[in-house]
XYZ file of C-alpha atoms in Angstrom:
749
model
C 17.188 -4.777 -31.326
C 17.360 -7.292 -29.145
C 17.028 -6.250 -25.476
C 19.710 -7.966 -24.042
C 22.520 -6.467 -21.895
C 25.502 -8.269 -20.458
C 27.751 -7.151 -17.190
C 30.468 -9.420 -18.721
C 30.539 -8.718 -22.302
C 29.152 -12.254 -23.212
C 28.600 -12.515 -26.552
C 24.916 -12.691 -27.403
C 23.661 -16.451 -28.150
C 21.208 -14.952 -30.529
C 23.912 -12.930 -32.483
C 23.540 -15.073 -35.438
C 20.484 -13.979 -36.586
C 19.907 -10.656 -35.007
C 20.900 -7.587 -36.711
C 21.696 -5.664 -33.649
C 25.102 -4.519 -31.470
C 25.319 -6.244 -27.826
C 24.696 -3.716 -25.232
C 27.429 -3.621 -22.476
C 27.093 -3.058 -18.694
C 25.826 0.677 -18.021
C 23.751 0.680 -21.443
C 20.382 2.488 -20.196
C 17.095 3.949 -21.319
C 16.521 7.045 -20.646
C 13.733 9.791 -20.671
C 15.611 12.743 -22.440
C 16.800 10.330 -25.288
C 13.457 8.717 -25.637
C 15.003 5.701 -26.380
C 13.595 2.126 -26.170
C 14.913 -1.666 -26.598
C 12.588 -4.093 -28.684
C 12.123 -7.830 -28.531
C 13.994 -10.098 -30.988
C 11.077 -9.993 -33.943
C 9.910 -6.531 -32.736
C 6.364 -7.215 -31.167
C 7.354 -5.831 -27.871
C 9.417 -2.974 -26.486
C 10.235 -1.528 -23.211
C 10.969 2.319 -22.725
C 9.635 4.987 -20.656
C 6.071 6.700 -21.386
C 4.438 9.767 -20.553
C 1.380 9.600 -17.924
C -1.269 11.928 -19.704
C -2.690 12.956 -16.719
C 0.520 13.801 -15.551
C 2.785 16.411 -17.207
C 6.271 15.831 -17.309
C 5.683 12.363 -15.186
C 6.978 9.150 -16.850
C 6.981 5.700 -16.165
C 8.517 2.561 -17.684
C 6.987 -0.702 -19.067
C 6.557 -3.083 -21.714
C 4.338 -2.212 -24.738
C 3.227 -3.559 -27.954
C 5.493 -2.326 -30.840
C 4.343 -4.362 -33.728
C 4.203 -2.194 -36.663
C 0.525 -3.770 -37.427
C -0.347 -1.862 -34.323
C -0.487 1.849 -34.544
C 1.514 4.000 -32.135
C -1.446 5.328 -30.278
C -2.858 1.518 -29.959
C 0.282 0.236 -28.369
C -1.080 -0.618 -25.205
C 1.543 -0.964 -21.723
C 1.491 -4.353 -20.586
C 3.644 -4.223 -17.783
C 4.834 -1.113 -15.461
C 8.284 -1.438 -13.461
C 6.853 -0.230 -10.047
C 3.169 0.057 -11.101
C 2.370 3.424 -9.792
C 6.026 4.763 -9.400
C 6.185 7.788 -11.678
C 9.529 9.878 -12.344
C 10.880 13.276 -13.954
C 12.357 13.807 -17.135
C 15.945 13.399 -16.279
C 15.477 9.433 -15.190
C 16.644 6.332 -16.695
C 16.499 2.633 -16.679
C 19.699 0.179 -16.697
C 20.725 -2.966 -15.624
C 23.463 -2.341 -13.116
C 26.813 -3.983 -12.484
C 25.563 -5.813 -9.531
C 22.664 -7.664 -11.489
C 19.809 -5.511 -10.716
C 17.166 -3.674 -12.887
C 17.272 0.030 -11.281
C 14.915 2.857 -12.148
C 16.392 6.357 -11.148
C 15.083 9.629 -10.815
C 17.834 12.115 -10.691
C 16.154 14.295 -8.151
C 14.661 11.435 -5.953
C 17.329 8.578 -6.336
C 16.476 5.003 -6.700
C 12.929 4.623 -7.312
C 12.614 0.578 -7.942
C 14.775 -2.195 -8.371
C 14.253 -5.978 -9.493
C 16.486 -6.694 -6.134
C 18.279 -9.814 -7.766
C 21.857 -8.164 -6.865
C 22.474 -11.519 -4.886
C 21.355 -13.870 -8.029
C 24.492 -13.821 -10.317
C 22.471 -12.007 -13.012
C 24.767 -11.651 -16.176
C 22.088 -10.418 -19.000
C 18.750 -9.693 -19.431
C 16.195 -10.109 -22.312
C 13.250 -8.983 -23.634
C 11.481 -11.807 -25.161
C 9.030 -12.279 -27.830
C 6.297 -13.347 -25.812
C 6.455 -9.553 -23.913
C 8.606 -11.209 -20.891
C 11.509 -9.527 -19.445
C 14.110 -11.834 -17.859
C 17.106 -11.804 -16.155
C 19.562 -15.026 -16.582
C 22.565 -16.114 -15.066
C 25.338 -17.680 -16.419
C 23.489 -20.802 -17.117
C 20.960 -19.055 -19.310
C 18.520 -19.793 -16.025
C 15.475 -17.255 -15.067
C 16.351 -15.889 -12.299
C 13.726 -13.423 -12.133
C 10.853 -12.316 -14.627
C 8.519 -9.698 -15.186
C 5.701 -12.238 -15.786
C 6.432 -12.940 -12.182
C 5.625 -9.202 -11.261
C 2.454 -8.373 -13.227
C 0.800 -4.847 -13.217
C -2.541 -5.002 -14.774
C -2.302 -7.033 -17.168
C -1.816 -10.953 -18.251
C -0.384 -12.214 -21.764
C -0.697 -15.242 -23.305
C 1.466 -17.645 -21.634
C 1.831 -15.734 -18.686
C 0.362 -17.331 -15.796
C -1.401 -15.588 -12.083
C -0.565 -18.083 -9.449
C -1.553 -18.320 -5.613
C -1.297 -14.917 -3.707
C -0.477 -12.916 -7.071
C -2.459 -9.936 -7.675
C -3.547 -7.768 -10.662
C -4.091 -4.101 -9.707
C -6.231 -1.816 -11.907
C -3.898 1.332 -12.891
C -4.217 4.492 -10.957
C -6.222 6.653 -13.317
C -8.975 7.867 -10.823
C -9.515 8.080 -7.116
C -11.017 4.826 -7.234
C -9.305 2.812 -9.852
C -6.340 1.690 -7.684
C -8.136 0.256 -5.071
C -9.642 -2.510 -7.693
C -7.440 -5.848 -7.625
C -7.848 -9.191 -8.875
C -6.239 -12.143 -6.441
C -6.000 -15.607 -6.900
C -6.683 -17.242 -3.174
C -5.446 -20.637 -2.298
C -8.418 -22.459 -2.653
C -8.165 -21.860 -6.683
C -10.516 -19.219 -7.024
C -9.962 -15.679 -8.939
C -11.644 -13.021 -7.063
C -12.445 -9.434 -8.107
C -12.015 -7.066 -5.032
C -12.886 -3.608 -3.897
C -9.791 -3.136 -1.311
C -9.789 -6.290 0.519
C -13.396 -5.521 2.038
C -15.797 -6.420 -1.041
C -15.221 -9.126 -3.211
C -17.853 -8.695 -6.028
C -16.771 -11.474 -8.611
C -15.395 -14.971 -8.483
C -14.594 -17.369 -10.784
C -15.660 -20.888 -10.624
C -14.320 -22.888 -7.499
C -12.442 -25.987 -8.151
C -11.812 -26.088 -4.269
C -8.332 -27.558 -5.385
C -4.896 -25.965 -3.911
C -1.750 -25.068 -6.311
C -3.887 -23.749 -9.219
C -2.824 -20.889 -11.639
C -4.609 -18.910 -14.210
C -3.342 -18.645 -17.798
C -4.582 -16.849 -20.386
C -4.136 -19.123 -23.914
C -2.868 -17.841 -27.324
C -6.354 -18.956 -28.743
C -8.550 -16.632 -26.365
C -9.537 -19.067 -23.164
C -8.701 -18.259 -19.532
C -8.140 -21.131 -17.820
C -7.509 -22.230 -13.985
C -4.969 -25.108 -14.368
C -3.500 -27.474 -12.012
C 0.140 -28.470 -11.743
C 0.106 -30.998 -14.974
C -1.896 -27.625 -17.024
C -4.817 -29.748 -17.121
C -7.732 -26.878 -17.233
C -10.053 -26.929 -14.053
C -12.122 -24.122 -14.890
C -12.216 -22.232 -18.338
C -13.924 -19.176 -19.959
C -13.584 -18.471 -23.922
C -13.696 -15.074 -25.559
C -16.271 -14.423 -28.176
C -13.383 -14.999 -31.164
C -12.054 -18.236 -29.619
C -10.225 -20.064 -32.041
C -10.142 -17.230 -34.573
C -6.697 -16.291 -36.374
C -5.705 -13.243 -34.102
C -2.323 -12.171 -33.696
C -2.178 -10.318 -30.384
C -4.341 -10.843 -26.922
C -4.547 -9.711 -23.389
C -6.347 -9.822 -20.067
C -6.330 -6.471 -18.069
C -8.121 -5.205 -14.844
C -9.294 -1.929 -16.310
C -9.905 1.447 -14.252
C -13.612 0.576 -14.026
C -12.759 -2.667 -11.803
C -13.906 -4.841 -14.631
C -11.802 -7.770 -15.876
C -11.615 -7.936 -19.348
C -9.956 -10.233 -22.351
C -9.008 -8.196 -25.444
C -8.108 -8.981 -28.699
C -6.425 -6.927 -31.593
C -8.441 -6.274 -34.459
C -6.356 -5.888 -37.780
C -9.027 -5.106 -39.875
C -10.364 -2.013 -37.465
C -7.012 -1.645 -35.946
C -8.444 -1.892 -32.764
C -8.669 -3.882 -29.195
C -12.094 -5.425 -29.102
C -13.487 -6.781 -25.634
C -14.350 -10.225 -26.417
C -15.288 -11.292 -22.651
C -15.537 -9.613 -19.596
C -15.921 -10.988 -15.830
C -18.913 -8.759 -14.636
C -21.370 -8.896 -17.417
C -23.400 -6.305 -15.999
C -21.064 -3.108 -15.355
C -23.336 -1.524 -12.689
C -22.814 -4.611 -10.629
C -18.797 -3.815 -10.090
C -18.651 -2.297 -6.732
C -18.214 1.405 -6.688
C -18.027 1.763 -10.467
C -19.658 5.068 -10.222
C -17.109 6.101 -7.823
C -17.587 9.427 -6.640
C -19.704 10.521 -9.479
C -23.311 8.991 -8.423
C -25.495 5.975 -8.961
C -24.865 3.398 -12.037
C -27.955 3.272 -14.433
C -28.259 2.071 -17.841
C -29.111 4.843 -20.472
C -31.702 4.368 -23.471
C -29.289 3.018 -25.803
C -28.319 0.083 -22.969
C -25.042 1.640 -21.897
C -24.081 2.364 -17.997
C -23.674 5.591 -17.240
C -23.682 7.430 -13.927
C -25.917 9.937 -12.629
C -25.934 12.164 -9.431
C -29.155 12.536 -7.227
C -28.113 15.575 -5.929
C -27.301 17.749 -9.075
C -27.938 17.970 -12.762
C -24.549 18.346 -14.931
C -23.651 17.749 -17.834
C -20.263 17.213 -16.846
C -19.238 13.244 -16.445
C -16.229 14.146 -14.024
C -18.525 16.323 -11.880
C -18.423 14.465 -8.272
C -21.623 13.558 -6.507
C -21.511 14.230 -2.642
C -24.628 13.767 -0.026
C -25.400 17.343 0.960
C -24.450 18.843 4.346
C -28.033 20.405 5.182
C -27.903 23.894 7.214
C -31.550 23.986 7.487
C -34.781 22.035 6.323
C -34.390 18.557 4.695
C -36.639 16.367 2.833
C -36.140 12.901 1.286
C -36.306 12.171 -2.205
C -37.583 8.161 -2.985
C -35.755 6.308 -5.947
C -37.347 2.769 -6.961
C -35.380 0.030 -8.259
C -32.156 1.648 -6.716
C -29.610 -0.070 -4.249
C -27.093 2.197 -2.723
C -24.313 1.486 -0.439
C -21.465 3.039 1.269
C -17.719 3.213 -0.288
C -15.921 5.356 2.141
C -15.964 2.943 4.322
C -17.762 0.239 2.492
C -20.239 -0.582 5.225
C -23.530 0.415 6.127
C -25.992 0.128 9.247
C -28.578 -2.143 9.280
C -31.987 -1.803 10.990
C -34.818 -3.997 11.030
C -37.937 -1.737 9.947
C -40.552 -1.075 7.552
C -40.494 1.022 4.552
C -42.323 4.102 5.871
C -40.072 3.835 9.239
C -36.859 3.619 6.923
C -37.551 6.609 5.390
C -38.863 8.357 8.471
C -35.940 7.238 10.457
C -32.850 8.610 8.304
C -35.097 12.089 7.637
C -34.932 12.934 11.438
C -31.688 11.519 12.098
C -28.951 14.220 11.476
C -26.096 11.693 10.482
C -28.079 9.718 8.075
C -27.642 10.619 4.476
C -29.494 7.983 2.788
C -31.223 4.858 3.136
C -32.054 1.492 1.350
C -35.011 -0.300 1.876
C -34.178 -4.076 0.815
C -37.923 -4.755 -0.164
C -37.454 -8.338 -0.050
C -39.217 -9.737 2.982
C -36.193 -9.158 5.134
C -37.668 -5.715 6.460
C -33.783 -4.431 6.481
C -33.052 -0.902 6.388
C -29.219 0.223 5.239
C -28.759 3.231 7.026
C -25.504 5.465 5.539
C -23.856 7.591 7.679
C -21.254 8.975 4.926
C -21.562 11.563 2.211
C -19.416 9.256 0.111
C -21.772 6.238 -1.547
C -22.658 4.847 -4.478
C -25.273 2.564 -6.126
C -26.820 1.062 -8.890
C -30.283 1.123 -10.447
C -32.459 -1.107 -12.525
C -35.817 -2.494 -12.930
C -35.137 -6.058 -11.356
C -34.167 -4.633 -8.415
C -37.175 -4.666 -5.662
C -35.158 -2.471 -3.474
C -36.284 1.219 -2.643
C -33.777 3.961 -1.914
C -34.187 7.230 0.066
C -31.647 10.318 -0.363
C -31.817 13.349 1.635
C -31.623 16.543 -0.158
C -31.691 20.093 1.423
C -34.714 22.891 1.041
C -32.235 24.820 -0.883
C -29.835 22.162 -2.500
C -26.147 23.303 -2.571
C -24.189 20.115 -3.136
C -20.739 20.558 -0.961
C -17.408 18.877 -2.497
C -14.978 18.423 -0.243
C -13.136 15.995 -1.703
C -11.991 14.524 1.201
C -9.210 11.379 0.543
C -11.043 8.150 1.464
C -10.267 6.268 4.509
C -7.876 3.419 3.858
C -9.795 1.262 6.348
C -13.582 0.118 6.820
C -13.600 -0.281 10.535
C -11.210 -0.269 13.441
C -10.123 -3.709 14.320
C -11.477 -5.557 16.989
C -10.002 -5.094 20.196
C -9.357 -8.096 22.130
C -8.725 -8.513 25.723
C -6.083 -10.959 27.216
C -6.681 -12.144 30.434
C -3.663 -13.290 32.407
C -3.747 -15.207 35.845
C -0.659 -12.760 37.443
C -0.764 -15.008 40.982
C 0.215 -17.825 38.255
C 2.510 -15.341 36.152
C 4.628 -14.174 39.452
C 4.786 -17.922 40.771
C 6.248 -19.036 37.442
C 8.800 -16.352 37.164
C 9.628 -16.929 40.583
C 10.129 -20.595 40.554
C 12.190 -20.053 37.276
C 14.501 -17.748 38.767
C 14.818 -20.160 41.751
C 15.627 -22.832 39.768
C 18.175 -21.105 37.232
C 19.899 -19.663 40.418
C 20.376 -23.207 41.834
C 21.290 -24.681 38.445
C 23.699 -21.679 37.930
C 25.887 -22.394 41.415
C 25.885 -26.294 40.835
C 26.796 -26.342 37.199
C 28.085 -22.875 36.075
C 31.066 -24.057 34.019
C 28.566 -26.266 31.943
C 26.022 -22.817 31.609
C 29.611 -20.928 30.678
C 30.126 -23.282 27.760
C 26.853 -23.616 26.544
C 26.412 -19.908 26.603
C 29.254 -19.443 24.768
C 28.178 -22.152 22.192
C 24.794 -19.831 21.543
C 26.819 -17.313 21.676
C 28.964 -18.064 18.810
C 25.654 -19.256 16.763
C 23.931 -16.327 17.278
C 26.910 -14.004 15.934
C 27.310 -16.696 12.976
C 23.280 -16.130 12.325
C 24.016 -12.346 12.578
C 26.853 -12.416 10.235
C 25.418 -14.991 7.707
C 23.672 -12.102 5.244
C 21.380 -14.624 3.761
C 20.362 -15.893 7.119
C 16.371 -15.684 7.280
C 15.893 -16.490 10.792
C 15.858 -14.589 14.058
C 18.597 -14.639 16.647
C 17.000 -16.079 20.035
C 18.906 -14.512 22.799
C 19.370 -15.211 26.658
C 19.011 -12.196 28.954
C 22.430 -12.581 29.994
C 23.590 -12.343 26.415
C 21.524 -9.160 26.112
C 23.170 -7.673 29.087
C 26.583 -8.791 27.862
C 25.598 -6.816 24.451
C 24.532 -3.863 26.419
C 27.320 -3.949 28.720
C 24.688 -4.227 31.414
C 22.381 -1.632 29.576
C 24.987 0.856 29.877
C 24.688 3.108 26.599
C 20.925 4.168 26.594
C 19.952 5.920 23.598
C 16.240 6.096 24.145
C 13.246 5.361 26.248
C 13.884 1.844 27.606
C 16.472 1.677 24.140
C 20.116 0.844 24.669
C 23.071 0.415 22.207
C 24.618 -2.753 22.129
C 27.424 -4.580 20.237
C 27.497 -7.864 18.899
C 30.460 -10.538 18.752
C 30.726 -9.961 15.261
C 31.373 -5.696 16.189
C 27.955 -5.234 14.402
C 25.919 -2.283 16.639
C 22.751 -3.122 17.292
C 19.481 -1.048 19.127
C 17.989 -3.181 22.036
C 14.521 -2.328 22.984
C 13.032 -3.388 25.826
C 9.038 -3.896 26.039
C 6.531 -3.503 28.482
C 4.125 -6.205 27.823
C 2.190 -9.030 29.642
C 1.330 -10.711 26.597
C 2.337 -14.586 26.878
C 5.209 -16.037 25.510
C 3.661 -18.295 22.637
C 1.932 -14.886 21.237
C 5.173 -13.067 21.556
C 6.959 -15.594 19.672
C 4.450 -15.739 16.866
C 4.308 -11.784 16.805
C 8.041 -11.122 16.538
C 8.230 -13.471 14.144
C 6.092 -11.849 11.872
C 7.577 -8.601 12.365
C 11.101 -9.965 11.694
C 9.639 -11.125 7.720
C 8.851 -7.522 7.399
C 11.644 -5.824 5.077
C 11.447 -2.324 3.452
C 14.555 0.254 2.910
C 12.317 2.644 5.283
C 12.023 -0.012 8.048
C 14.474 -0.438 11.045
C 15.338 -4.559 10.090
C 14.301 -6.785 13.461
C 17.397 -8.884 13.748
C 16.663 -10.813 17.007
C 14.668 -11.171 20.524
C 15.146 -12.336 24.089
C 12.167 -13.934 25.810
C 13.147 -15.299 29.217
C 12.572 -14.644 32.886
C 9.436 -12.308 31.984
C 11.449 -10.254 29.475
C 10.548 -9.181 26.048
C 12.949 -7.638 24.213
C 13.529 -6.824 20.399
C 17.252 -6.422 18.979
C 17.212 -3.965 16.134
C 19.745 -2.982 13.453
C 21.337 0.433 14.806
C 20.757 3.436 12.851
C 23.517 5.846 13.298
C 22.223 9.226 13.304
C 19.474 8.653 15.842
C 15.765 9.808 16.432
C 14.151 12.990 14.409
C 13.009 13.728 18.159
C 16.524 14.256 19.154
C 17.329 16.278 16.245
C 14.086 18.630 16.973
C 14.852 19.227 20.502
C 18.319 20.447 19.770
C 18.753 23.763 17.891
C 22.146 22.986 16.551
C 21.176 19.671 15.330
C 17.954 20.689 13.534
C 19.665 22.746 11.403
C 21.227 19.630 9.917
C 17.468 19.106 8.889
C 17.408 21.150 5.742
C 14.133 21.296 3.943
C 14.937 18.750 1.547
C 16.227 16.555 4.116
C 12.734 16.911 5.973
C 10.980 16.722 2.971
C 12.552 13.266 2.361
C 12.262 12.155 5.804
C 8.587 12.519 5.717
C 8.082 10.607 2.267
C 10.416 7.906 3.655
C 8.267 7.415 6.726
C 5.054 7.492 4.597
C 6.311 5.114 2.462
C 7.118 2.850 5.219
C 3.735 3.137 6.600
C 1.972 2.772 3.369
C 4.061 -0.457 3.064
C 2.785 -2.148 6.292
C -0.790 -0.881 5.443
C -0.535 -2.370 1.649
C 2.641 -3.975 0.886
C 2.544 -7.013 3.460
C 0.677 -9.867 3.207
C -1.902 -9.223 6.471
C -2.301 -5.515 7.062
C 0.298 -4.253 9.957
C -0.302 -1.040 11.550
C 2.455 1.045 13.422
C 0.268 1.694 15.973
C 2.582 4.332 18.029
C 4.361 6.323 15.067
C 6.030 9.314 16.551
C 9.367 11.094 16.238
C 10.943 9.357 18.805
C 11.193 5.626 16.733
C 11.970 7.535 13.532
C 15.547 7.272 13.143
C 18.295 8.383 10.348
C 20.554 6.816 8.801
C 24.084 8.188 7.858
C 22.484 9.737 4.580
C 19.861 10.995 6.485
C 17.320 8.795 4.964
C 14.359 8.065 7.573
C 13.661 4.441 8.634
C 10.690 3.551 11.032
C 11.245 1.384 13.982
C 9.133 -0.476 16.537
C 6.698 -1.319 13.553
C 3.674 -3.897 14.277
C 4.290 -3.691 17.895
C 0.194 -3.366 18.068
C 0.709 -7.084 17.682
C 3.058 -7.335 20.513
C 0.966 -5.017 22.915
C -2.580 -5.994 23.520
C -3.516 -2.464 24.598
C -2.300 -0.440 21.838
C -4.035 0.699 19.037
C -4.005 -0.984 15.754
C -6.388 1.515 13.916
C -4.662 2.423 10.506
C -6.384 6.015 10.751
C -4.452 6.467 13.820
C -1.254 5.861 11.661
C -2.397 8.293 9.412
C -3.170 10.652 11.825
C 0.530 10.218 13.310
C 1.942 10.897 9.950
C 0.338 14.159 9.711
C 1.505 15.212 13.062
C 5.028 14.275 11.822
C 4.721 16.334 8.710
C 3.422 19.410 10.821
C 6.381 18.965 13.117
C 8.951 18.850 10.780
C 7.386 21.650 8.942
C 6.987 23.755 12.152
C 9.587 22.553 14.659
C 7.177 22.217 17.159
C 6.788 18.887 18.776
C 3.703 19.766 20.398
C 1.199 19.549 17.444
C -1.680 20.576 19.409
C -0.458 23.661 20.399
C 0.553 24.601 16.639
C -2.169 22.870 14.651
C -5.054 25.434 14.439
C -2.166 28.201 14.136
C -0.847 26.739 11.132
C -3.976 26.159 9.782
C -5.007 29.557 10.000
C -1.592 31.150 8.563
C -2.000 28.786 5.707
C -5.860 29.731 4.684
C -4.894 33.240 4.967
C -1.840 32.813 2.300
C 0.831 32.968 4.704
C 1.911 29.364 5.073
C 5.966 30.523 5.205
C 5.240 32.387 8.572
C 4.715 29.023 10.434
C 8.023 27.352 8.905
C 10.809 26.393 11.349
C 13.156 28.935 11.400
C 16.271 26.619 11.869
C 15.807 25.638 8.303
C 18.840 26.957 6.452
C 18.534 27.597 2.649
C 14.952 28.357 2.714
C 11.919 26.173 1.606
C 9.900 25.066 -1.871
C 6.699 27.144 -1.329
C 4.913 24.250 -4.044
C 6.321 21.547 -1.526
C 5.473 23.518 1.598
C 2.070 23.819 0.068
C 1.780 19.816 -0.619
C 3.151 19.207 3.224
C 0.519 21.289 4.573
C -2.318 20.253 2.728
C -1.315 16.688 3.660
C -0.781 17.267 7.353
C -4.142 19.077 7.508
C -5.939 16.123 5.610
C -4.680 13.590 7.622
C -5.578 15.102 11.053
C -9.245 15.641 10.202
C -11.036 14.587 13.341
C -13.581 12.845 11.437
C -11.273 9.388 10.385
C -13.636 8.758 7.425
C -12.121 12.065 5.716
C -8.489 10.857 6.196
C -6.628 9.814 3.072
C -5.188 6.589 2.359
C -1.197 5.985 3.039
C -0.918 5.335 -0.783
C -2.365 8.719 -1.584
C -0.029 10.644 0.900
C 2.871 9.041 -0.669
C 1.619 10.200 -3.884
C 0.982 13.908 -2.865
C 4.322 14.512 -1.198
C 6.029 13.032 -4.499
C 4.175 15.323 -6.153
C 2.340 12.639 -8.547
C -1.062 13.517 -7.133
C -3.078 17.133 -6.448
C -4.751 17.557 -3.237
C -7.591 19.990 -2.586
C -7.682 22.330 0.131
C -8.588 20.524 3.411
C -11.337 22.063 5.832
C -10.106 23.015 9.326
C -8.490 19.976 10.962
C -7.293 19.216 14.876
C -11.045 20.221 15.985
C -12.515 18.105 19.152
C -13.758 15.088 17.998
C -17.439 14.554 18.599
C -19.520 11.511 19.044
C -18.786 9.160 16.010
C -21.400 8.841 13.612
C -22.266 5.344 13.786
C -22.160 5.584 17.688
C -24.910 8.523 17.393
C -27.154 6.395 15.306
C -27.111 3.679 17.117
C -28.062 5.644 20.138
C -30.819 7.546 17.987
C -31.866 4.517 17.013
C -32.931 3.056 20.265
C -34.619 5.911 21.440
C -38.776 5.859 21.510
């Protein structure tokens, strides 16, 4: 059946040669019916598929459907929402508003094509595997080819700033990505920290990567002229199906379907030596080649036949010794950074042995006298006869490897703190002069100012009322006073309720910052471009008379802090609402960390700046103010810690996390987690969800920032799509960071 849905019942233009009926508005694919829709000649289909490692968890995607490919080999080439999974009561449909929506019966709308304002009238799955949404003129307004997952098909292009991301099949694969930068380079990356492969560099802008039907990966310009090419082994052979995929092991490969063997064959890969893929062994040791020439992962700390067994550096309680591995290079992965000391081979080994924070070291042995010291138990590496480096790994006298299964930290290092020097007398003088000048002008030509102000006021109102306006309102301080009734209705710390001329309510936040005007405007422009359903929208700002004010959308039900403080209001936050609030906050912070073009931290996340809409859905406000506040913390680990605090507050009802953290952990570890639950919650709690909430909170509150999870992992655990191991005790007093202690000890005689 041609997958063509129409909201208006328009006759399918392909009806003459398609033996299928028209699917009208409301038609949908559901998990229960195990339904799917196929392209006109049947080579591709879209429908739900089960995640083999996650029982009763489904995704919706496009897969090969040709009869020449056995069912077990019908590879998925595109997934709606990438890592989003839904339950067995879910469905996927073209809505009346012209959006493709993925709906979970318990969680609600999980993904949309965001095309409700694009006049979409139909959707079609084409024979090249491209899912397109069309308007009345038949023009494509959205297509899956522009929103790739981990695969590129022939005819599809990867343009500038677009990304492929490896499927999340294990703890590290989702951190691999293929990125097309502005200089016309394809780059394989581990997170954004490590780049381990690049294509040829034509040094040209506006290039796109394409896979041709005859097995060539090319970088082409706007005229489709090839500027760089690589060829598959079966280039120009008669092959019916090809694809380019970023695999879970971090390598980019071109595959061809072999009809004789009925299998997908790799005909090209970006990184020839798999051991050169950063963190290819992840938590499973060091990459080596076995006697048959195949790469495998070996753990220096233990001998096991289980390839899935995790490999961690040992926490030696007594004596330790160093084991030497020649022709081996090691590197840290959580975080991906090493401390470098200039020394000799013998001193490199001796230094790591006597330093309590050192877990391993690599001496480059290439004439540079570099000793690369690791202070984390999470490192990987590779070994081969061509390597000159020598590595030393600390082992215990009585080896007993530990596996805390700590979730990775999303950040390698804290962003650098920048100081901003301002001339205070100059600032005061300028502000005073501006005020005096303003007063004189106001007295002299008050009528003119009044008329001009009204004109600006009408423009501001028009900008606010225009639904597709992309700009921010720039308001004067006088207009801010009128909006708020001279700051009459305070709804939070330095936060006031206001009403625009079109009767739209807004929230006015006054900032305390001395940042210069130019930088402030640049910062709010960046914040204003960030949009997410769990983030409060920034509508405008004021930068005048030394005032820095932000104008947000008004969210009806106020802050979470107000609900947690009031016994009556807190009863409205049922267990289900509290869980959804936590999930909404986690999704918002995850989007700031990974969904924006540049990393954005919140820096000051707390119950006061999480507000609830009329449906009690959480929206995070005051995000990105680390850009505005020079003194604000912009460390992503702090955001993770703050999320952990919020989880604990919503579970226990106690706003003082420091007072309840150790008690909550004690009750949880003794199997009595229900004893720490807020007794104001009506209807009880779900024991499994409570376990997930507490485990996640305790991991987020680890004193060692490197043991905290990424926000993506937090979201998955709260959704129930990722399991999490029991955490070690959180909330302990933080000791001197390993890096600082390491540098101190290296300076000792």
